Amino acid sequence: MALDQNRNAAGPAVSVPQASDPVHDETPVTAPAPEFTRNLSVSLVAEFRRLAALNGWTKKSKSYKEEKRKRFKEWAVDDFEREFGRNENALHAWQRLCRMLDVPDTITLGSIPECRGALKEKFVNIVDLVDACKTPGDKPRVFDSEKDLAKYIKRTGKFFPLIKARSSPLLSVFLIDVGIKGGGGRGGRGGGAGRSKRRRMAKAKAADKALAEANAATTKVRLTH
């Protein structure tokens, strides 16, 4: 009588796994981060909340706070440049900013220095500004003072990159000091609001002077030809 090949003389049959049997690996597998494509027509706040939900970041967690500041900086820069461009000598971009911030029609906006002057006392958060561009007819909140705006920025975390704002005259006109070391955005870091205002006015005068000199040089070249 033939014996089962899996049975030996000392005991019962032993099951031998075949090549086709599934192998169970107990090593945990880390799930990849969910893909996220930002909807450019939706506010930065709403899109960040969606991103946070996908990644499981709770509102009070370190990841949530760090990612919020990082994303707001990146997205606000992209949206601002998409809406207003990168050319600080584009008069239409300055005029559009003035219209969005309800500069009175009685103020002449025929030149960049005139637009810059009209915007000096307009206190607005840049994140709110770019979000307002996404809804026809919508306008950002304009604050009464630098102090009120600084409080709002610290409360909401709607910072804008300090270096980026300083590098563009279009953005630097909105730069204030929120008194947070390492901060940024229509908000900066260190020092007081009064000093920030003086810096902003000095930069504006320097930029206006450079633009006037450039225009004068262009006119001179035209006259000599």
PDB file of C-alpha atoms in Angstrom:
ATOM      1  CA  MET A   1       0.000   0.000   0.000  1.00  0.00           C
ATOM      2  CA  ALA A   2       1.487   3.335  -1.078  1.00  0.00           C
ATOM      3  CA  LEU A   3       2.106   5.976   1.610  1.00  0.00           C
ATOM      4  CA  ASP A   4       1.169   9.679   1.180  1.00  0.00           C
ATOM      5  CA  GLN A   5       4.364  11.562   0.285  1.00  0.00           C
ATOM      6  CA  ASN A   6       3.584  14.082   3.060  1.00  0.00           C
ATOM      7  CA  ARG A   7       3.139  11.431   5.729  1.00  0.00           C
ATOM      8  CA  ASN A   8       6.027   9.889   7.635  1.00  0.00           C
ATOM      9  CA  ALA A   9       6.168   6.880   9.851  1.00  0.00           C
ATOM     10  CA  ALA A  10       6.202   8.891  13.080  1.00  0.00           C
ATOM     11  CA  GLY A  11       3.092  10.963  12.660  1.00  0.00           C
ATOM     12  CA  PRO A  12       0.230  12.340  10.608  1.00  0.00           C
ATOM     13  CA  ALA A  13       0.423  14.033   7.257  1.00  0.00           C
ATOM     14  CA  VAL A  14       2.166  17.421   7.140  1.00  0.00           C
ATOM     15  CA  SER A  15       0.914  20.185   4.870  1.00  0.00           C
ATOM     16  CA  VAL A  16       3.674  21.576   2.682  1.00  0.00           C
ATOM     17  CA  PRO A  17       3.098  25.031   1.146  1.00  0.00           C
ATOM     18  CA  GLN A  18       3.132  24.961  -2.613  1.00  0.00           C
ATOM     19  CA  ALA A  19       4.659  27.661  -4.811  1.00  0.00           C
ATOM     20  CA  SER A  20       1.219  29.045  -5.534  1.00  0.00           C
ATOM     21  CA  ASP A  21       0.355  29.610  -1.836  1.00  0.00           C
ATOM     22  CA  PRO A  22       0.146  33.304  -0.842  1.00  0.00           C
ATOM     23  CA  VAL A  23       2.968  34.629   1.344  1.00  0.00           C
ATOM     24  CA  HIS A  24       1.858  36.907   4.190  1.00  0.00           C
ATOM     25  CA  ASP A  25       4.409  39.671   4.854  1.00  0.00           C
ATOM     26  CA  GLU A  26       3.801  41.256   8.243  1.00  0.00           C
ATOM     27  CA  THR A  27       6.052  44.271   7.452  1.00  0.00           C
ATOM     28  CA  PRO A  28       3.918  47.453   7.648  1.00  0.00           C
ATOM     29  CA  VAL A  29       3.637  49.417   4.405  1.00  0.00           C
ATOM     30  CA  THR A  30       3.519  53.217   4.582  1.00  0.00           C
ATOM     31  CA  ALA A  31       0.744  54.594   2.423  1.00  0.00           C
ATOM     32  CA  PRO A  32       1.859  57.219  -0.103  1.00  0.00           C
ATOM     33  CA  ALA A  33       0.784  60.810   0.528  1.00  0.00           C
ATOM     34  CA  PRO A  34      -2.478  61.571  -1.283  1.00  0.00           C
ATOM     35  CA  GLU A  35      -2.140  63.500  -4.516  1.00  0.00           C
ATOM     36  CA  PHE A  36      -3.320  67.096  -4.356  1.00  0.00           C
ATOM     37  CA  THR A  37      -4.013  69.450  -7.228  1.00  0.00           C
ATOM     38  CA  ARG A  38      -4.978  72.937  -6.154  1.00  0.00           C
ATOM     39  CA  ASN A  39      -8.147  74.451  -7.556  1.00  0.00           C
ATOM     40  CA  LEU A  40      -7.067  77.940  -8.617  1.00  0.00           C
ATOM     41  CA  SER A  41     -10.623  79.266  -8.528  1.00  0.00           C
ATOM     42  CA  VAL A  42     -11.063  78.455  -4.819  1.00  0.00           C
ATOM     43  CA  SER A  43      -9.762  80.495  -1.872  1.00  0.00           C
ATOM     44  CA  LEU A  44      -6.418  79.615  -0.302  1.00  0.00           C
ATOM     45  CA  VAL A  45      -8.099  78.977   3.043  1.00  0.00           C
ATOM     46  CA  ALA A  46     -10.582  76.483   1.580  1.00  0.00           C
ATOM     47  CA  GLU A  47      -7.905  74.698  -0.414  1.00  0.00           C
ATOM     48  CA  PHE A  48      -5.596  74.379   2.560  1.00  0.00           C
ATOM     49  CA  ARG A  49      -8.407  72.908   4.649  1.00  0.00           C
ATOM     50  CA  ARG A  50      -8.949  70.323   1.918  1.00  0.00           C
ATOM     51  CA  LEU A  51      -5.224  69.524   1.831  1.00  0.00           C
ATOM     52  CA  ALA A  52      -5.114  69.230   5.627  1.00  0.00           C
ATOM     53  CA  ALA A  53      -8.071  66.833   5.606  1.00  0.00           C
ATOM     54  CA  LEU A  54      -6.374  64.627   2.997  1.00  0.00           C
ATOM     55  CA  ASN A  55      -3.207  64.431   5.095  1.00  0.00           C
ATOM     56  CA  GLY A  56      -4.905  64.138   8.463  1.00  0.00           C
ATOM     57  CA  TRP A  57      -3.415  67.338   9.881  1.00  0.00           C
ATOM     58  CA  THR A  58      -5.387  68.508  12.893  1.00  0.00           C
ATOM     59  CA  LYS A  59      -5.814  72.251  13.383  1.00  0.00           C
ATOM     60  CA  LYS A  60      -3.684  72.421  16.534  1.00  0.00           C
ATOM     61  CA  SER A  61      -0.900  70.159  15.287  1.00  0.00           C
ATOM     62  CA  LYS A  62       2.593  71.368  14.420  1.00  0.00           C
ATOM     63  CA  SER A  63       2.257  69.998  10.892  1.00  0.00           C
ATOM     64  CA  TYR A  64      -0.932  71.959  10.309  1.00  0.00           C
ATOM     65  CA  LYS A  65       0.616  75.254  11.426  1.00  0.00           C
ATOM     66  CA  GLU A  66       3.884  74.773   9.541  1.00  0.00           C
ATOM     67  CA  GLU A  67       2.216  73.610   6.352  1.00  0.00           C
ATOM     68  CA  LYS A  68      -0.342  76.417   6.493  1.00  0.00           C
ATOM     69  CA  ARG A  69       2.339  79.088   6.571  1.00  0.00           C
ATOM     70  CA  LYS A  70       4.350  77.333   3.872  1.00  0.00           C
ATOM     71  CA  ARG A  71       1.407  76.807   1.522  1.00  0.00           C
ATOM     72  CA  PHE A  72      -0.008  80.296   1.992  1.00  0.00           C
ATOM     73  CA  LYS A  73       3.370  81.767   1.048  1.00  0.00           C
ATOM     74  CA  GLU A  74       3.754  79.624  -2.061  1.00  0.00           C
ATOM     75  CA  TRP A  75       0.178  79.923  -3.261  1.00  0.00           C
ATOM     76  CA  ALA A  76      -0.159  83.652  -2.582  1.00  0.00           C
ATOM     77  CA  VAL A  77       2.961  84.404  -4.637  1.00  0.00           C
ATOM     78  CA  ASP A  78       1.700  82.297  -7.534  1.00  0.00           C
ATOM     79  CA  ASP A  79      -1.767  83.851  -7.452  1.00  0.00           C
ATOM     80  CA  PHE A  80      -0.526  87.438  -7.117  1.00  0.00           C
ATOM     81  CA  GLU A  81       1.824  87.096 -10.088  1.00  0.00           C
ATOM     82  CA  ARG A  82      -0.898  85.370 -12.092  1.00  0.00           C
ATOM     83  CA  GLU A  83      -3.297  88.235 -11.436  1.00  0.00           C
ATOM     84  CA  PHE A  84      -0.997  91.268 -11.558  1.00  0.00           C
ATOM     85  CA  GLY A  85       2.102  90.036 -13.369  1.00  0.00           C
ATOM     86  CA  ARG A  86       5.757  90.581 -12.505  1.00  0.00           C
ATOM     87  CA  ASN A  87       6.354  93.859 -14.307  1.00  0.00           C
ATOM     88  CA  GLU A  88       6.392  96.640 -11.717  1.00  0.00           C
ATOM     89  CA  ASN A  89       6.387  99.198 -14.548  1.00  0.00           C
ATOM     90  CA  ALA A  90       3.000  98.031 -15.843  1.00  0.00           C
ATOM     91  CA  LEU A  91       0.682 100.962 -15.094  1.00  0.00           C
ATOM     92  CA  HIS A  92      -2.460  98.873 -15.630  1.00  0.00           C
ATOM     93  CA  ALA A  93      -1.442  96.535 -12.785  1.00  0.00           C
ATOM     94  CA  TRP A  94      -1.071  99.480 -10.394  1.00  0.00           C
ATOM     95  CA  GLN A  95      -4.383 100.923 -11.542  1.00  0.00           C
ATOM     96  CA  ARG A  96      -6.136  97.592 -11.010  1.00  0.00           C
ATOM     97  CA  LEU A  97      -4.790  97.406  -7.465  1.00  0.00           C
ATOM     98  CA  CYS A  98      -6.130 100.891  -6.815  1.00  0.00           C
ATOM     99  CA  ARG A  99      -9.570 100.000  -8.153  1.00  0.00           C
ATOM    100  CA  MET A 100      -9.738  96.851  -6.043  1.00  0.00           C
ATOM    101  CA  LEU A 101      -8.939  98.852  -2.923  1.00  0.00           C
ATOM    102  CA  ASP A 102     -11.527 101.541  -3.644  1.00  0.00           C
ATOM    103  CA  VAL A 103      -9.198 104.444  -4.293  1.00  0.00           C
ATOM    104  CA  PRO A 104     -11.571 107.405  -4.878  1.00  0.00           C
ATOM    105  CA  ASP A 105     -12.272 108.398  -8.484  1.00  0.00           C
ATOM    106  CA  THR A 106     -11.252 111.939  -7.591  1.00  0.00           C
ATOM    107  CA  ILE A 107      -7.620 110.819  -7.298  1.00  0.00           C
ATOM    108  CA  THR A 108      -5.675 110.867 -10.541  1.00  0.00           C
ATOM    109  CA  LEU A 109      -4.087 107.524 -11.412  1.00  0.00           C
ATOM    110  CA  GLY A 110      -2.314 108.425 -14.624  1.00  0.00           C
ATOM    111  CA  SER A 111       1.154 107.368 -13.499  1.00  0.00           C
ATOM    112  CA  ILE A 112       2.820 104.792 -11.273  1.00  0.00           C
ATOM    113  CA  PRO A 113       3.913 107.393  -8.671  1.00  0.00           C
ATOM    114  CA  GLU A 114       0.295 108.563  -8.425  1.00  0.00           C
ATOM    115  CA  CYS A 115      -0.933 104.983  -7.968  1.00  0.00           C
ATOM    116  CA  ARG A 116       1.766 104.274  -5.411  1.00  0.00           C
ATOM    117  CA  GLY A 117       0.824 107.365  -3.466  1.00  0.00           C
ATOM    118  CA  ALA A 118      -2.843 106.357  -3.459  1.00  0.00           C
ATOM    119  CA  LEU A 119      -1.960 102.921  -2.064  1.00  0.00           C
ATOM    120  CA  LYS A 120       0.318 104.094   0.753  1.00  0.00           C
ATOM    121  CA  GLU A 121      -2.437 104.208   3.343  1.00  0.00           C
ATOM    122  CA  LYS A 122      -4.286 101.119   2.131  1.00  0.00           C
ATOM    123  CA  PHE A 123      -3.827  98.309   4.637  1.00  0.00           C
ATOM    124  CA  VAL A 124      -4.835  94.970   3.150  1.00  0.00           C
ATOM    125  CA  ASN A 125      -3.753  91.359   3.547  1.00  0.00           C
ATOM    126  CA  ILE A 126      -2.226  89.993   0.350  1.00  0.00           C
ATOM    127  CA  VAL A 127      -3.747  86.521   0.832  1.00  0.00           C
ATOM    128  CA  ASP A 128      -7.181  88.155   1.027  1.00  0.00           C
ATOM    129  CA  LEU A 129      -6.313  90.299  -1.975  1.00  0.00           C
ATOM    130  CA  VAL A 130      -5.531  87.366  -4.270  1.00  0.00           C
ATOM    131  CA  ASP A 131      -8.570  85.438  -3.024  1.00  0.00           C
ATOM    132  CA  ALA A 132     -10.815  88.410  -3.814  1.00  0.00           C
ATOM    133  CA  CYS A 133      -9.590  88.288  -7.419  1.00  0.00           C
ATOM    134  CA  LYS A 134     -11.222  84.885  -7.826  1.00  0.00           C
ATOM    135  CA  THR A 135     -14.762  86.173  -7.393  1.00  0.00           C
ATOM    136  CA  PRO A 136     -16.022  88.892  -9.777  1.00  0.00           C
ATOM    137  CA  GLY A 137     -16.942  92.005  -7.859  1.00  0.00           C
ATOM    138  CA  ASP A 138     -15.385  90.799  -4.619  1.00  0.00           C
ATOM    139  CA  LYS A 139     -12.941  93.030  -2.758  1.00  0.00           C
ATOM    140  CA  PRO A 140     -10.608  92.394   0.177  1.00  0.00           C
ATOM    141  CA  ARG A 141     -11.080  93.963   3.573  1.00  0.00           C
ATOM    142  CA  VAL A 142      -9.195  97.240   3.980  1.00  0.00           C
ATOM    143  CA  PHE A 143      -8.032  97.885   7.544  1.00  0.00           C
ATOM    144  CA  ASP A 144      -7.951 101.249   9.272  1.00  0.00           C
ATOM    145  CA  SER A 145      -4.347 100.961  10.429  1.00  0.00           C
ATOM    146  CA  GLU A 146      -1.179  98.876  10.336  1.00  0.00           C
ATOM    147  CA  LYS A 147      -1.877  97.817  13.899  1.00  0.00           C
ATOM    148  CA  ASP A 148      -5.292  96.390  13.038  1.00  0.00           C
ATOM    149  CA  LEU A 149      -3.899  94.558  10.035  1.00  0.00           C
ATOM    150  CA  ALA A 150      -0.985  93.142  12.049  1.00  0.00           C
ATOM    151  CA  LYS A 151      -3.408  91.732  14.624  1.00  0.00           C
ATOM    152  CA  TYR A 152      -5.441  90.124  11.841  1.00  0.00           C
ATOM    153  CA  ILE A 153      -2.353  88.545  10.258  1.00  0.00           C
ATOM    154  CA  LYS A 154      -1.192  87.043  13.559  1.00  0.00           C
ATOM    155  CA  ARG A 155      -4.677  85.750  14.333  1.00  0.00           C
ATOM    156  CA  THR A 156      -5.300  84.141  10.932  1.00  0.00           C
ATOM    157  CA  GLY A 157      -1.738  83.126   9.996  1.00  0.00           C
ATOM    158  CA  LYS A 158      -2.120  84.748   6.570  1.00  0.00           C
ATOM    159  CA  PHE A 159       1.521  85.693   6.102  1.00  0.00           C
ATOM    160  CA  PHE A 160       3.183  86.589   2.813  1.00  0.00           C
ATOM    161  CA  PRO A 161       6.885  85.995   1.988  1.00  0.00           C
ATOM    162  CA  LEU A 162       8.862  88.980   3.255  1.00  0.00           C
ATOM    163  CA  ILE A 163      11.701  88.554   0.755  1.00  0.00           C
ATOM    164  CA  LYS A 164       9.267  88.221  -2.128  1.00  0.00           C
ATOM    165  CA  ALA A 165       7.358  91.322  -1.083  1.00  0.00           C
ATOM    166  CA  ARG A 166      10.550  93.344  -0.784  1.00  0.00           C
ATOM    167  CA  SER A 167      11.730  92.279  -4.239  1.00  0.00           C
ATOM    168  CA  SER A 168       8.669  93.652  -6.020  1.00  0.00           C
ATOM    169  CA  PRO A 169       7.514  97.283  -5.896  1.00  0.00           C
ATOM    170  CA  LEU A 170       3.999  96.040  -6.565  1.00  0.00           C
ATOM    171  CA  LEU A 171       4.121  94.029  -3.350  1.00  0.00           C
ATOM    172  CA  SER A 172       6.398  96.200  -1.226  1.00  0.00           C
ATOM    173  CA  VAL A 173       3.780  98.941  -1.138  1.00  0.00           C
ATOM    174  CA  PHE A 174       1.735  96.584   1.052  1.00  0.00           C
ATOM    175  CA  LEU A 175       4.575  95.549   3.354  1.00  0.00           C
ATOM    176  CA  ILE A 176       4.092  96.219   7.056  1.00  0.00           C
ATOM    177  CA  ASP A 177       5.688  94.971  10.249  1.00  0.00           C
ATOM    178  CA  VAL A 178       3.622  92.553  12.342  1.00  0.00           C
ATOM    179  CA  GLY A 179       6.240  92.279  15.074  1.00  0.00           C
ATOM    180  CA  ILE A 180       6.878  88.534  14.714  1.00  0.00           C
ATOM    181  CA  LYS A 181      10.446  87.349  14.372  1.00  0.00           C
ATOM    182  CA  GLY A 182      10.738  85.168  11.289  1.00  0.00           C
ATOM    183  CA  GLY A 183       7.344  86.219   9.958  1.00  0.00           C
ATOM    184  CA  GLY A 184       6.526  87.588   6.547  1.00  0.00           C
ATOM    185  CA  GLY A 185       3.745  88.876   4.493  1.00  0.00           C
ATOM    186  CA  ARG A 186       1.793  92.020   4.367  1.00  0.00           C
ATOM    187  CA  GLY A 187       3.630  91.719   7.518  1.00  0.00           C
ATOM    188  CA  GLY A 188       7.316  91.415   8.281  1.00  0.00           C
ATOM    189  CA  ARG A 189       9.493  90.745  11.283  1.00  0.00           C
ATOM    190  CA  GLY A 190      11.036  92.650  14.163  1.00  0.00           C
ATOM    191  CA  GLY A 191      10.806  96.387  14.871  1.00  0.00           C
ATOM    192  CA  GLY A 192       7.755  98.607  15.081  1.00  0.00           C
ATOM    193  CA  ALA A 193       5.088  99.706  12.646  1.00  0.00           C
ATOM    194  CA  GLY A 194       6.345 103.293  12.573  1.00  0.00           C
ATOM    195  CA  ARG A 195       9.773 102.232  11.429  1.00  0.00           C
ATOM    196  CA  SER A 196       8.200  99.961   8.811  1.00  0.00           C
ATOM    197  CA  LYS A 197       6.185 102.878   7.451  1.00  0.00           C
ATOM    198  CA  ARG A 198       9.294 105.054   7.149  1.00  0.00           C
ATOM    199  CA  ARG A 199      11.137 102.278   5.332  1.00  0.00           C
ATOM    200  CA  ARG A 200       8.235 101.794   2.963  1.00  0.00           C
ATOM    201  CA  MET A 201       8.023 105.501   2.177  1.00  0.00           C
ATOM    202  CA  ALA A 202      11.789 105.718   1.615  1.00  0.00           C
ATOM    203  CA  LYS A 203      11.680 102.765  -0.770  1.00  0.00           C
ATOM    204  CA  ALA A 204       8.727 104.264  -2.613  1.00  0.00           C
ATOM    205  CA  LYS A 205      10.561 107.578  -3.080  1.00  0.00           C
ATOM    206  CA  ALA A 206      13.675 105.772  -4.327  1.00  0.00           C
ATOM    207  CA  ALA A 207      11.627 103.741  -6.807  1.00  0.00           C
ATOM    208  CA  ASP A 208       9.780 106.839  -8.034  1.00  0.00           C
ATOM    209  CA  LYS A 209      13.084 108.681  -8.474  1.00  0.00           C
ATOM    210  CA  ALA A 210      14.566 105.776 -10.459  1.00  0.00           C
ATOM    211  CA  LEU A 211      11.474 105.608 -12.665  1.00  0.00           C
ATOM    212  CA  ALA A 212      11.561 109.383 -13.270  1.00  0.00           C
ATOM    213  CA  GLU A 213      15.255 109.210 -14.209  1.00  0.00           C
ATOM    214  CA  ALA A 214      14.586 106.327 -16.587  1.00  0.00           C
ATOM    215  CA  ASN A 215      11.766 108.258 -18.259  1.00  0.00           C
ATOM    216  CA  ALA A 216      13.944 111.354 -18.523  1.00  0.00           C
ATOM    217  CA  ALA A 217      16.735 109.333 -20.124  1.00  0.00           C
ATOM    218  CA  THR A 218      14.317 107.810 -22.623  1.00  0.00           C
ATOM    219  CA  THR A 219      12.960 111.236 -23.533  1.00  0.00           C
ATOM    220  CA  LYS A 220      16.481 112.574 -24.011  1.00  0.00           C
ATOM    221  CA  VAL A 221      17.376 109.733 -26.355  1.00  0.00           C
ATOM    222  CA  ARG A 222      14.269 110.360 -28.423  1.00  0.00           C
ATOM    223  CA  LEU A 223      15.048 114.072 -28.715  1.00  0.00           C
ATOM    224  CA  THR A 224      18.602 113.416 -29.889  1.00  0.00           C
ATOM    225  CA  HIS A 225      17.513 111.125 -32.693  1.00  0.00           C
TER     226      HIS A 225
END
